[in-house]
Coordinates of C-alpha atoms in Angstrom, one line a residue:
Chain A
X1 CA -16.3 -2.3 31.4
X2 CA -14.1 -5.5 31.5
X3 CA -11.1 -4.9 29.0
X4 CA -9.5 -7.7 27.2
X5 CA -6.3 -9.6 29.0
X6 CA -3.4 -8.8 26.3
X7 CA -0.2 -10.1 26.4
X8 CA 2.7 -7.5 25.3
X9 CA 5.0 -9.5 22.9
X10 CA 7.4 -7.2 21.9
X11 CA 10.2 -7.8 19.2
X12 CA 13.0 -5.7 17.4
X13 CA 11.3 -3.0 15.0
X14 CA 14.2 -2.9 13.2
X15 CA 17.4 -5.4 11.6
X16 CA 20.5 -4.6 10.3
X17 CA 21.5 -5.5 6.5
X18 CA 24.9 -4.9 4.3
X19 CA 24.4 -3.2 1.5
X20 CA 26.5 -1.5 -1.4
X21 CA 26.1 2.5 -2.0
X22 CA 26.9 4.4 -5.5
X23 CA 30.6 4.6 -4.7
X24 CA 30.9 1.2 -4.5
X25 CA 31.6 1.2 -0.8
X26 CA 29.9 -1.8 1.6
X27 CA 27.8 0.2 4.0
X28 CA 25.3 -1.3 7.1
X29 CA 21.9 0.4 7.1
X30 CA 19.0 -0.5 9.1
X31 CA 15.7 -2.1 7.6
X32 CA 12.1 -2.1 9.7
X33 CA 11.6 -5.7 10.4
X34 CA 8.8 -7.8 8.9
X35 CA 6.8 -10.4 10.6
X36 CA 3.8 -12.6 9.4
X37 CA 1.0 -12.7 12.3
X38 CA -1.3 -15.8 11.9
X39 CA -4.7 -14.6 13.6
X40 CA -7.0 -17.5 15.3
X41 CA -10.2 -16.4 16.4
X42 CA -11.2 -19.1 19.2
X43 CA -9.4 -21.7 17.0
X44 CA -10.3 -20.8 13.5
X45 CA -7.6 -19.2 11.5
X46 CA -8.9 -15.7 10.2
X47 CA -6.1 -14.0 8.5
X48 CA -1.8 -13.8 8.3
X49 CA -0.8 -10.1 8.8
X50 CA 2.4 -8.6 8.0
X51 CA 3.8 -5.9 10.6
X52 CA 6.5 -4.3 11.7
X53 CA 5.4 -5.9 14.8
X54 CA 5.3 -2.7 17.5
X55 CA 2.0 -3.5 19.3
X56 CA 0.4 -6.6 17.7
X57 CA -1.7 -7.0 20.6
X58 CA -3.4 -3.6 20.0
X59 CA -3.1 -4.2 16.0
X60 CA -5.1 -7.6 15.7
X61 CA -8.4 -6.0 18.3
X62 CA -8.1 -2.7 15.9
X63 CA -8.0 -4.9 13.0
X64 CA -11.1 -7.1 14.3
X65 CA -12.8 -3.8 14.8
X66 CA -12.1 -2.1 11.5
X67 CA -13.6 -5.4 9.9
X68 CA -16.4 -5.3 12.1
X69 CA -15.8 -8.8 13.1
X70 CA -16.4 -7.5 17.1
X71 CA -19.0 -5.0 18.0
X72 CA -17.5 -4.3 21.0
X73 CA -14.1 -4.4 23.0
X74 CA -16.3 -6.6 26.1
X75 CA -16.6 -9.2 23.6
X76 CA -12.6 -10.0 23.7
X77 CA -12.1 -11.8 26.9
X78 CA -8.4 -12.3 25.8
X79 CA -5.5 -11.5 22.9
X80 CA -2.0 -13.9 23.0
X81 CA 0.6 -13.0 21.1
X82 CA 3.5 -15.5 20.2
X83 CA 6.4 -14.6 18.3
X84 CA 8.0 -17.9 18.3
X85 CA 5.5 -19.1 16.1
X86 CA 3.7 -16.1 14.4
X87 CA 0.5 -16.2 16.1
X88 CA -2.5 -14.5 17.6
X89 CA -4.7 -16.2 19.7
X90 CA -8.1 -14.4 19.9
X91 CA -10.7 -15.7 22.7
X92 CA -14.1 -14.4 22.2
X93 CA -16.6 -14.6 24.3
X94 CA -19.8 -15.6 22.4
X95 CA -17.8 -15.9 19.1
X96 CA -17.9 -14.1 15.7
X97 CA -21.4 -14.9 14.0
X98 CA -21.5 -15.8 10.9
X99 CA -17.7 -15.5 10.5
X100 CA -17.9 -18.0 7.3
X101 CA -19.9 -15.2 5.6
X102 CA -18.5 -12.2 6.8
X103 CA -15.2 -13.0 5.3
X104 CA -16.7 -14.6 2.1
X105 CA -16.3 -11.7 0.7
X106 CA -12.5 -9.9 -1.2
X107 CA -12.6 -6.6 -1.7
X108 CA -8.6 -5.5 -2.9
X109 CA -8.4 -2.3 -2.0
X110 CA -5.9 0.6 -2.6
X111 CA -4.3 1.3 0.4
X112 CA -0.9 0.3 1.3
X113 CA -0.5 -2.9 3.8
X114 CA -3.5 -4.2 5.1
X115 CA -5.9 -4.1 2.0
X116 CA -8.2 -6.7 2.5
X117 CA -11.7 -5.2 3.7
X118 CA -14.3 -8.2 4.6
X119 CA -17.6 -7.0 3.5
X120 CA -18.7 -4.3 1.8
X121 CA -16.9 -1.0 2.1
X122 CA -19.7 1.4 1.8
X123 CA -21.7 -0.6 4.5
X124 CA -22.2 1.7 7.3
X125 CA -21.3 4.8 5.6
X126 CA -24.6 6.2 5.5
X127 CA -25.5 5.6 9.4
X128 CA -22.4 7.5 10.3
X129 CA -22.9 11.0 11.8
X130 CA -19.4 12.8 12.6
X131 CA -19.7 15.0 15.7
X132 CA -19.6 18.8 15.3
X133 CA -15.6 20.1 15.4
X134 CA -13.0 22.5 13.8
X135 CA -10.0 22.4 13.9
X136 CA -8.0 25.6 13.4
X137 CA -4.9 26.6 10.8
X138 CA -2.8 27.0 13.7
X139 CA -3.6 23.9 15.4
X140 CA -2.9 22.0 11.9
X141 CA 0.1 23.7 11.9
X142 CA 0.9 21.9 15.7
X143 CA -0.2 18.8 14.3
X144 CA 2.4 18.9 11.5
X145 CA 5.1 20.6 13.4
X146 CA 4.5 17.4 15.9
X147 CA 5.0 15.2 13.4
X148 CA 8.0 16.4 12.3
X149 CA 10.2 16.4 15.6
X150 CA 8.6 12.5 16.1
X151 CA 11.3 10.1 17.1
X152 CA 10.8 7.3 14.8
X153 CA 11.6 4.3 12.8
X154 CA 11.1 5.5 9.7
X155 CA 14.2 8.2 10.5
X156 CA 16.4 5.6 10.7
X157 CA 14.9 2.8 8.7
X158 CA 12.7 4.0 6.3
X159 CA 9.7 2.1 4.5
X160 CA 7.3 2.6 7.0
X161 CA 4.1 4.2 7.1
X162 CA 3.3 6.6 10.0
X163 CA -0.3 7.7 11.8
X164 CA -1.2 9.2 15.1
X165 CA -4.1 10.3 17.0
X166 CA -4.3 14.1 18.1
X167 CA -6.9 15.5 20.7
X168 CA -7.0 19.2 20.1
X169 CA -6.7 21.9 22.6
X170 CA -6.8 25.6 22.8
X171 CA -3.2 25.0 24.1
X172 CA -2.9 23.4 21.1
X173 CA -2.4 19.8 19.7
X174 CA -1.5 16.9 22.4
X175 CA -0.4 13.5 20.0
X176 CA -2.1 10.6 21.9
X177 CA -0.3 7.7 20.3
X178 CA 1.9 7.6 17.0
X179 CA 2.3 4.1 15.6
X180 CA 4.2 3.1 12.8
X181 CA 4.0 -0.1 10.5
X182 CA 5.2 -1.8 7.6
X183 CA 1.4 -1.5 6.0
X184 CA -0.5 1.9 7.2
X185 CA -3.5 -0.4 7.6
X186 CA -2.0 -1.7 10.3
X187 CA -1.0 1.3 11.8
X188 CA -4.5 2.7 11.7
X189 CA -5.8 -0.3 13.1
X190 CA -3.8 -0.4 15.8
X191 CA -4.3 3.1 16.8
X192 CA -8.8 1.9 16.6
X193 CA -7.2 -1.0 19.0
X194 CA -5.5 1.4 21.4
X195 CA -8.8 3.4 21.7
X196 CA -11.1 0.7 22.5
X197 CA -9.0 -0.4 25.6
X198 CA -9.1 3.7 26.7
X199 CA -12.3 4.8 28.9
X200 CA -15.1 5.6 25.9
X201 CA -15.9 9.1 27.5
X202 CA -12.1 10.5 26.7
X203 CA -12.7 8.7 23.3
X204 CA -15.0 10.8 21.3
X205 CA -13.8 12.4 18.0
X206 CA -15.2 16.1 18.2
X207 CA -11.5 16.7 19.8
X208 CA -10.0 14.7 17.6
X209 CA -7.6 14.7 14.3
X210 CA -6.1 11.6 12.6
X211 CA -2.8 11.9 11.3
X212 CA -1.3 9.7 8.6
X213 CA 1.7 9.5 6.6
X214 CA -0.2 7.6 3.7
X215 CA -2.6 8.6 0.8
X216 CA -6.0 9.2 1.7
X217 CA -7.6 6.5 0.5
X218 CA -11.8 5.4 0.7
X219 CA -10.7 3.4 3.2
X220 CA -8.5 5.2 5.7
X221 CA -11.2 7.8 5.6
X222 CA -14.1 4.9 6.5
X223 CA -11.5 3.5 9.0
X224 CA -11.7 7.2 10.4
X225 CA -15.2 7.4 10.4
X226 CA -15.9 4.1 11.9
X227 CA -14.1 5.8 15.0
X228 CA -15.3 8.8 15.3
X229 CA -12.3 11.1 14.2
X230 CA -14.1 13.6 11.5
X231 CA -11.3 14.9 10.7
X232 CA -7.7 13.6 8.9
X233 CA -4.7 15.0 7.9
X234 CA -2.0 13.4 5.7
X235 CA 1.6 14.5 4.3
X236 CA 0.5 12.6 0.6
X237 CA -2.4 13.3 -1.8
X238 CA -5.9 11.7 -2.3
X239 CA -7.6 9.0 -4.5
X240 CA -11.2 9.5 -6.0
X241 CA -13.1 7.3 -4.1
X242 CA -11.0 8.8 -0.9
X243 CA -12.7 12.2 -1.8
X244 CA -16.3 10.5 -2.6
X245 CA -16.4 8.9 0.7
X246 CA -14.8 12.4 2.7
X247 CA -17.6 14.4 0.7
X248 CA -20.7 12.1 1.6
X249 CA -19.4 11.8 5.0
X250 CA -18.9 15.2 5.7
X251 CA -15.7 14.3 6.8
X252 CA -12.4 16.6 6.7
X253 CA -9.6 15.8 4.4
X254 CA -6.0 17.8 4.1
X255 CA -3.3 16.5 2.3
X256 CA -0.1 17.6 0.9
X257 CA 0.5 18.7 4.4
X258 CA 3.7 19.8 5.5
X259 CA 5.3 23.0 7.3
X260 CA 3.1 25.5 6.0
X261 CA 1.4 24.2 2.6
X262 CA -1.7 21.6 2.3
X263 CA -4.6 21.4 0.9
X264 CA -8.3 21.1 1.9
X265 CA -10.3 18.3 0.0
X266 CA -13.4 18.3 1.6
X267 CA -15.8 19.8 4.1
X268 CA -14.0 22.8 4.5
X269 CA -16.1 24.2 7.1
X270 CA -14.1 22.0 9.8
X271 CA -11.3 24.1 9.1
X272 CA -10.9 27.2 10.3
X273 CA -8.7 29.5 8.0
X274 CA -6.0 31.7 9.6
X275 CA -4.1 32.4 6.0
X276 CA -2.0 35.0 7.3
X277 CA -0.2 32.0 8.7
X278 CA 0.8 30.7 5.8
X279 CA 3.2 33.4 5.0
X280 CA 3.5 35.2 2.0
X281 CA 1.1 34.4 -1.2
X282 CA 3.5 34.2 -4.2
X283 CA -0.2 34.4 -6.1
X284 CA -1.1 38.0 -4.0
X285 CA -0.4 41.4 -6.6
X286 CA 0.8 43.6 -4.0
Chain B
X1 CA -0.5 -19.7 -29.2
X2 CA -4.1 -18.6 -29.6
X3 CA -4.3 -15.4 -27.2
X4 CA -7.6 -14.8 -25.2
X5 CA -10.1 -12.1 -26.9
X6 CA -9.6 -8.6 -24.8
X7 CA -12.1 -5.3 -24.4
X8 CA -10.5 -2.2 -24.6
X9 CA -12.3 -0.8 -22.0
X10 CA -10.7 2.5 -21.3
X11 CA -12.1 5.5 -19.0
X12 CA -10.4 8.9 -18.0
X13 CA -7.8 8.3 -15.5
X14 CA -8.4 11.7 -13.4
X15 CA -11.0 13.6 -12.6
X16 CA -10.8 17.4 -11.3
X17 CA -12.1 18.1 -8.0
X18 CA -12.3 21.7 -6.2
X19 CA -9.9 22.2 -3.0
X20 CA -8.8 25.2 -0.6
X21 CA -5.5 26.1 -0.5
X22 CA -3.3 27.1 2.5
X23 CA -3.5 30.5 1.1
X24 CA -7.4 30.1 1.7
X25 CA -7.9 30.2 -1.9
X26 CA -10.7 27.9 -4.1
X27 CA -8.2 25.6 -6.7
X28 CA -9.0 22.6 -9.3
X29 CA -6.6 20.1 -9.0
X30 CA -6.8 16.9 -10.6
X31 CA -6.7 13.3 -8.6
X32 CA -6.4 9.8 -10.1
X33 CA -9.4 8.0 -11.2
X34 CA -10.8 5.1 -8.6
X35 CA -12.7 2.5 -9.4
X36 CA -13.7 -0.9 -8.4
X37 CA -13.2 -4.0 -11.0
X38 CA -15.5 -7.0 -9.9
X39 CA -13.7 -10.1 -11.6
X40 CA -15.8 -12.9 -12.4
X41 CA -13.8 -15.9 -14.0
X42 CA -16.6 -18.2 -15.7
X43 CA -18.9 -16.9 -14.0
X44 CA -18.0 -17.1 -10.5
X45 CA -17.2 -13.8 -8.3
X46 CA -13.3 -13.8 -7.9
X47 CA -12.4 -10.5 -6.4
X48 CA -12.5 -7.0 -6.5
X49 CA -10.0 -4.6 -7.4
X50 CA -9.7 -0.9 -7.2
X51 CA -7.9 0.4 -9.9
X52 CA -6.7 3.9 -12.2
X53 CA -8.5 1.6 -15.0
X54 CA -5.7 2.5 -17.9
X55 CA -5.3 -1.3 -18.7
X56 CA -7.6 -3.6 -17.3
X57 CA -7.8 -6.2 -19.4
X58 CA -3.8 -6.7 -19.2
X59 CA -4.4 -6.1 -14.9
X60 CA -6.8 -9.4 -14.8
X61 CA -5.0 -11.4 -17.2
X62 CA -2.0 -10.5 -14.9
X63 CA -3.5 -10.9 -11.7
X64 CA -4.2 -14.4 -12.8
X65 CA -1.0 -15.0 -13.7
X66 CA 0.4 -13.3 -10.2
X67 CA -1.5 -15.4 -8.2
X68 CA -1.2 -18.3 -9.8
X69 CA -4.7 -19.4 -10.3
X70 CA -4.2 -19.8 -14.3
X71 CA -0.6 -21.5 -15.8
X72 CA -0.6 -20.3 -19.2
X73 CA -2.4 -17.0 -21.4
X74 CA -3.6 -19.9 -23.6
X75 CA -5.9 -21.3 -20.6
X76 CA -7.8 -18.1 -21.3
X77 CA -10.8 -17.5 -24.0
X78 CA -11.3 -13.7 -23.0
X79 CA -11.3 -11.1 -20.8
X80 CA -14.2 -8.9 -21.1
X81 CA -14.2 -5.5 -19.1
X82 CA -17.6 -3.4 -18.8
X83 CA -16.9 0.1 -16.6
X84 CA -20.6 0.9 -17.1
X85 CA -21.0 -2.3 -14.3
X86 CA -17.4 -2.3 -13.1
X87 CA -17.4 -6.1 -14.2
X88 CA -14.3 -8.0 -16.0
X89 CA -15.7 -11.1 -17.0
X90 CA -12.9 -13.6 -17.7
X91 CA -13.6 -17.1 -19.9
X92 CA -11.0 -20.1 -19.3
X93 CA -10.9 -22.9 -21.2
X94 CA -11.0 -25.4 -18.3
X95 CA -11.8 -23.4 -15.9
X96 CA -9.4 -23.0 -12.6
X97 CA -9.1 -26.2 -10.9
X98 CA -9.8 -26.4 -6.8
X99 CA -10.3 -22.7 -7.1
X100 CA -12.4 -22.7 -3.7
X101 CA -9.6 -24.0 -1.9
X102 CA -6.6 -22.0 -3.8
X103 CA -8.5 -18.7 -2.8
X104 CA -9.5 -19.8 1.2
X105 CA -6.2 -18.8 2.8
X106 CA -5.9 -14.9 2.7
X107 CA -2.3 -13.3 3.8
X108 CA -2.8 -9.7 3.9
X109 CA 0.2 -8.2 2.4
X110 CA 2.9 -5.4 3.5
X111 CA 2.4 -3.4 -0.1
X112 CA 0.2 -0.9 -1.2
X113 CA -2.6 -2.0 -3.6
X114 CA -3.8 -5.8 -3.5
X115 CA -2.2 -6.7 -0.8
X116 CA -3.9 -10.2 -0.8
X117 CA -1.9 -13.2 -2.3
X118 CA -4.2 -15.9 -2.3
X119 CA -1.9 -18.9 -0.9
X120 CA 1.1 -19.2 0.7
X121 CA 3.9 -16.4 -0.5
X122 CA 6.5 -18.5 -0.5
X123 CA 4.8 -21.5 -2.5
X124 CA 7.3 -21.4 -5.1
X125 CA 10.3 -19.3 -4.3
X126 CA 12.6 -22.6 -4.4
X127 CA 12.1 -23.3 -7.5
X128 CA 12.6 -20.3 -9.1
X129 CA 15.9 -20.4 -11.1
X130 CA 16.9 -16.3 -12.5
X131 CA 18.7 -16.3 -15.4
X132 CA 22.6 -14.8 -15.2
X133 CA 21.9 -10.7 -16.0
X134 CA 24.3 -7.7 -15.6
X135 CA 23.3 -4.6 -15.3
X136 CA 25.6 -1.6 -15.5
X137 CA 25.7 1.2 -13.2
X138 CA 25.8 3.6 -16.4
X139 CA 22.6 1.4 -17.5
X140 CA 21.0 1.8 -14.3
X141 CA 21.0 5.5 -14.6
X142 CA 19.9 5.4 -17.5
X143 CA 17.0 4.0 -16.3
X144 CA 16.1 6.7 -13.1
X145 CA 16.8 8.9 -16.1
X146 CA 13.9 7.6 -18.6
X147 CA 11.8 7.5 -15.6
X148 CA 12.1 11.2 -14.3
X149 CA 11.3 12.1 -17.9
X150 CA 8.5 9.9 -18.2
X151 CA 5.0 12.0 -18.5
X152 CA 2.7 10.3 -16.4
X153 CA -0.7 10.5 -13.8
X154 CA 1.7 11.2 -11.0
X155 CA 2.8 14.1 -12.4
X156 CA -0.3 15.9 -12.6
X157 CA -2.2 14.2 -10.1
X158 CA -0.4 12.3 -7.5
X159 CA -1.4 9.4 -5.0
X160 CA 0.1 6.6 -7.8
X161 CA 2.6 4.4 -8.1
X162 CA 4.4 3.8 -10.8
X163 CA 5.8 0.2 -12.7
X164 CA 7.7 -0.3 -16.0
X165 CA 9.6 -2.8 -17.6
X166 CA 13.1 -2.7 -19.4
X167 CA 15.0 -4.3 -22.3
X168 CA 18.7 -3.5 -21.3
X169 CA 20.7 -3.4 -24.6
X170 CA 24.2 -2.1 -25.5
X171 CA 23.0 1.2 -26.6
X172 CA 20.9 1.6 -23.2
X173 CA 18.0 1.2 -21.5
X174 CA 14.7 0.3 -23.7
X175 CA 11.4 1.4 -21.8
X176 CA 8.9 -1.6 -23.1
X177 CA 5.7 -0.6 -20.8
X178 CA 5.3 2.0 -18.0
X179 CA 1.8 1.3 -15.9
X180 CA 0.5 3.1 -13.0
X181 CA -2.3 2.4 -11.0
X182 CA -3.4 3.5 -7.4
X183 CA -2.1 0.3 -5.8
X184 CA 1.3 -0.6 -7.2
X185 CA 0.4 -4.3 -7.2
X186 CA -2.0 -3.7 -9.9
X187 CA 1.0 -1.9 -12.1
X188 CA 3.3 -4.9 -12.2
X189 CA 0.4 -7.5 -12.7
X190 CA -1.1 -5.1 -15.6
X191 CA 3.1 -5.3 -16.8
X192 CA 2.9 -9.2 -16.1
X193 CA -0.4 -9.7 -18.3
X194 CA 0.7 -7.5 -20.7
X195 CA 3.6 -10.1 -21.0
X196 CA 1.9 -13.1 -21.6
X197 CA 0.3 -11.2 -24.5
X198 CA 3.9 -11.0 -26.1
X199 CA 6.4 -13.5 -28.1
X200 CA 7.1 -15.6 -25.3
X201 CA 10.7 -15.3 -27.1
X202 CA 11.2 -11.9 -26.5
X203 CA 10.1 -11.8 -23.0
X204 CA 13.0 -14.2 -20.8
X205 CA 14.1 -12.4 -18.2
X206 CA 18.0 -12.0 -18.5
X207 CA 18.2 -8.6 -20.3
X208 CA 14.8 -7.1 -18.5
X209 CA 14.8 -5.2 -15.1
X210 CA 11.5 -3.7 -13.6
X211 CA 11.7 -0.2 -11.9
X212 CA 9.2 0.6 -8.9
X213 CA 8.4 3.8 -7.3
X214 CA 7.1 1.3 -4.2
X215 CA 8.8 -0.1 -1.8
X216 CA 10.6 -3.1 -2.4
X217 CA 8.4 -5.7 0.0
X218 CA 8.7 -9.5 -0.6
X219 CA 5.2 -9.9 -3.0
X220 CA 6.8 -7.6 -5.2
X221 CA 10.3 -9.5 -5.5
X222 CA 8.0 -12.5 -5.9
X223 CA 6.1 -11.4 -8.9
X224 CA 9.2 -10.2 -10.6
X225 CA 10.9 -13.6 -10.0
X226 CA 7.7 -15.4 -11.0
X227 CA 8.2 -13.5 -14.6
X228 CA 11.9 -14.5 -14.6
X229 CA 13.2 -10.6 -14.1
X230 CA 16.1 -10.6 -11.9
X231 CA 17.1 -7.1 -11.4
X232 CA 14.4 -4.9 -9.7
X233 CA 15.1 -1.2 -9.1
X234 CA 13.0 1.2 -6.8
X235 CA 12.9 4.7 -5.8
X236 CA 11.7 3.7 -2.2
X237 CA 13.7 1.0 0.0
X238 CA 13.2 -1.7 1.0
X239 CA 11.6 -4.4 3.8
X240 CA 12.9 -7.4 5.9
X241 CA 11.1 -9.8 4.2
X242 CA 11.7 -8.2 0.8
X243 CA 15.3 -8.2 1.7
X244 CA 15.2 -11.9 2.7
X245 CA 13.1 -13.4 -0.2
X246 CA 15.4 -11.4 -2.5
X247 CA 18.3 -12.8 -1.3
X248 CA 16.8 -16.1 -1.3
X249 CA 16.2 -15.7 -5.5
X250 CA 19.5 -14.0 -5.7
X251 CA 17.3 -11.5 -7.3
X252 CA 19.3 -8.2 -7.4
X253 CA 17.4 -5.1 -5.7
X254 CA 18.6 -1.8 -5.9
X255 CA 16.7 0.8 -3.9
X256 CA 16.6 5.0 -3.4
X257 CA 17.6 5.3 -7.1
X258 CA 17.7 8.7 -8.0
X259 CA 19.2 10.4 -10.2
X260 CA 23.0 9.6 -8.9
X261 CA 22.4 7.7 -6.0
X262 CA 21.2 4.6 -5.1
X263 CA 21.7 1.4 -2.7
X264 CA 22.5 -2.3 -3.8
X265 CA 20.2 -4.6 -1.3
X266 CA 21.1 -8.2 -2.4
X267 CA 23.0 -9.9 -5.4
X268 CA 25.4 -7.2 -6.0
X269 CA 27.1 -9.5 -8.0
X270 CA 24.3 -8.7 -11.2
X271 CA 25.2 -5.1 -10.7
X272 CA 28.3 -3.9 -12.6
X273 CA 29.5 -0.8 -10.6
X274 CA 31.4 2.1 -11.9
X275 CA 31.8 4.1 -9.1
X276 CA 33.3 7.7 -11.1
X277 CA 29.8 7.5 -12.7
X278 CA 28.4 8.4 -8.9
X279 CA 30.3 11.9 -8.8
X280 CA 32.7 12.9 -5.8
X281 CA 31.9 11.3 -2.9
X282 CA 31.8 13.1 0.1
X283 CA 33.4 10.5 2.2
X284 CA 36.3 10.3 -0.1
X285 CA 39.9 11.5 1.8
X286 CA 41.8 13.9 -0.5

């Protein structure tokens, strides 16, 4: 398989501002920095993201798979980042077809960041099948755990949203690649870029959990799907449509999930319960 | 001024679903409604948005507004919202002039919700004037205060955010609206539409302030500048670009506002401070 030449433009994640606390008193904090990406497919201006800017290389081919706009990573021959001017320069080799069309249409969506999903959202929903896996309490427990001794910009900055890619072992969870961003969108896309550009066999999702910061929303869950990953795991809650799309897909949602608490949404059966982790059950008569 | 004709098309704004607990237990919880709002202005497809539905006449007339595709409420005849189709139909007087080309350039957005402003973000910034506003800290408070005791969605669902505008008078903090929706752009254009729908006389911007529970990211300090409100306080932090555009407007933004504590961003000079309101500080030498 010939992967994609990617520049690695790299830029501070973070800036420095003056700011005044409750007593009154001048204080320096730091902010995650900000950056509008212009991306240009062979010439033809597609979209301006906003990102924190960590790994736009890796964002922009996530984001053109997440839209669908590329079937496949062989058909980038190249991806060229320039800060100086904002800009991603996308070589294809046989071109988008019928780009004009396939980004006719706006669909808002709920999620933070990168909302915009060209096309409809329900699309391919019904050809997905999610690989056979389950993931135990203790394991979720590891993935959590993980999460929580990350090194990361939202420690010191804040306002960013957080996701990561787990493969699960018997020794227990291993995180593949934590990335942050300004919009989670972008963060999720740029872990789908990340895992194009790995070899495919290493790539499937039976072994695999998503990890995000952000509300489970219909689309983080598709964006999930779309790669595989049949299972995701989230510190906030879920919307409606989030559960709808989880439940047709047969796809695992847990949110709420921190040191020991969450909360199964859907298709249970991926998870297997160990609840004598969880401590004690203030519910339990003794 | 002849205001457009509105629905009330209303529809529950959470539904119960079952869940598993860590405990291992079978629960009802409640999450926020999610549904997708087709807008069609004289009959042309716009844009979808997914929203909690509690207002969404006052959302479209808003979004309008926000993007800037109609200039005054009196531009439209009527907003008519069916659920049964998911379909706000919205009549305009003239119609929306060179609306192909003031809807082609899509900049995906940093914030949660509809992210997309049609255009370019910055269009208008420099000629925005704010009026001269002061805002006390004891006034300030008195805003996280009306907010923690405000029943809402969030409470007993979660996965919202949360929007509402004040009238600051001598005697305190007024609450005049308090929207939430899924995506938290929604809740400030459903606040900005509902605006247009008052006495334009009793809706200038130098005694309002608009209170987030999202981050503070440059689209919404645009919006809020766009209705004239130059004090905007949040419960989350806030970006670069929200940090730069805000101090651009001199707009004042006043972030982690709890119920003591909080940080002054930009244009600390609207913000009255009265420091033995904030309690002993800890870094205080006896």
């Amino acid at each position: 398989m010939s992967l994609p030449y990617l520049t690695e433009a790299r830029a501070p994640l973070t800036r420095e501002i003056e700011v005044i606390n409750e007593h009154g008193e001048h204080e320096t904090i730091q902010v995650p920095s900000e950056r509008a990406l212009t991306v240009y497919v062979d010439n033809r201006e597609l979209v301006t993201l906003m990102t924190l800017g960590a790994r736009p290389e890796w964002l922009v081919l996530g984001f053109l798979r997440n839209q669908r706009l590329v079937r496949g990573v062989e058909e980038v021959v190249s991806i060229t980042v320039d800060w100086e001017v904002g800009a991603a320069a996308v070589k294809t080799r046989g071109g988008i077809e019928r780009v004009e069309e396939r980004t006719a249409r706006r669909v808002v969506t709920t999620g933070c960041g990168q909302g915009s999903v060209f096309g409809d959202l329900m699309d391919e929903i019904d050809t997905i099948r999610l690989p056979h896996s389950v993931l135990t309490q203790a394991q979720l427990y590891g993935i959590t755990s993980a999460i929580r001794l990350q090194e990361s910009t939202y420690k010191s900055a804040g306002s960013v949203h957080g996701c990561a890619l787990f493969r699960v072992k018997d020794s227990g969870p291993e995180m593949l690649l934590f990335v942050e961003d300004v919009g989670r969108h972008n963060a999720i896309d740029t872990i789908a870029g990340w895992m194009w550009l790995q070899e495919p066999s290493a790539m499937g999702g039976a072994d695999k959990v998503f990890y995000t910061t952000g509300r489970l929303t219909s689309e983080m869950i598709i964006k999930s799907a779309q790669m595989g990953v049949p299972i995701v795991v989230s510190r906030s809650g879920i919307t409606q449509m989030g559960h709808e799309v989880a439940q047709r897909l047969a796809l695992c949602t847990i949110g709420r999930a921190s040191s020991r608490h969450f909360i199964c949404y859907s298709a249970p059966g991926r998870l297997q319960m160990q609840p004598e982790l969880a401590g004690a059950n203030p519910r339990a008569t003794a």
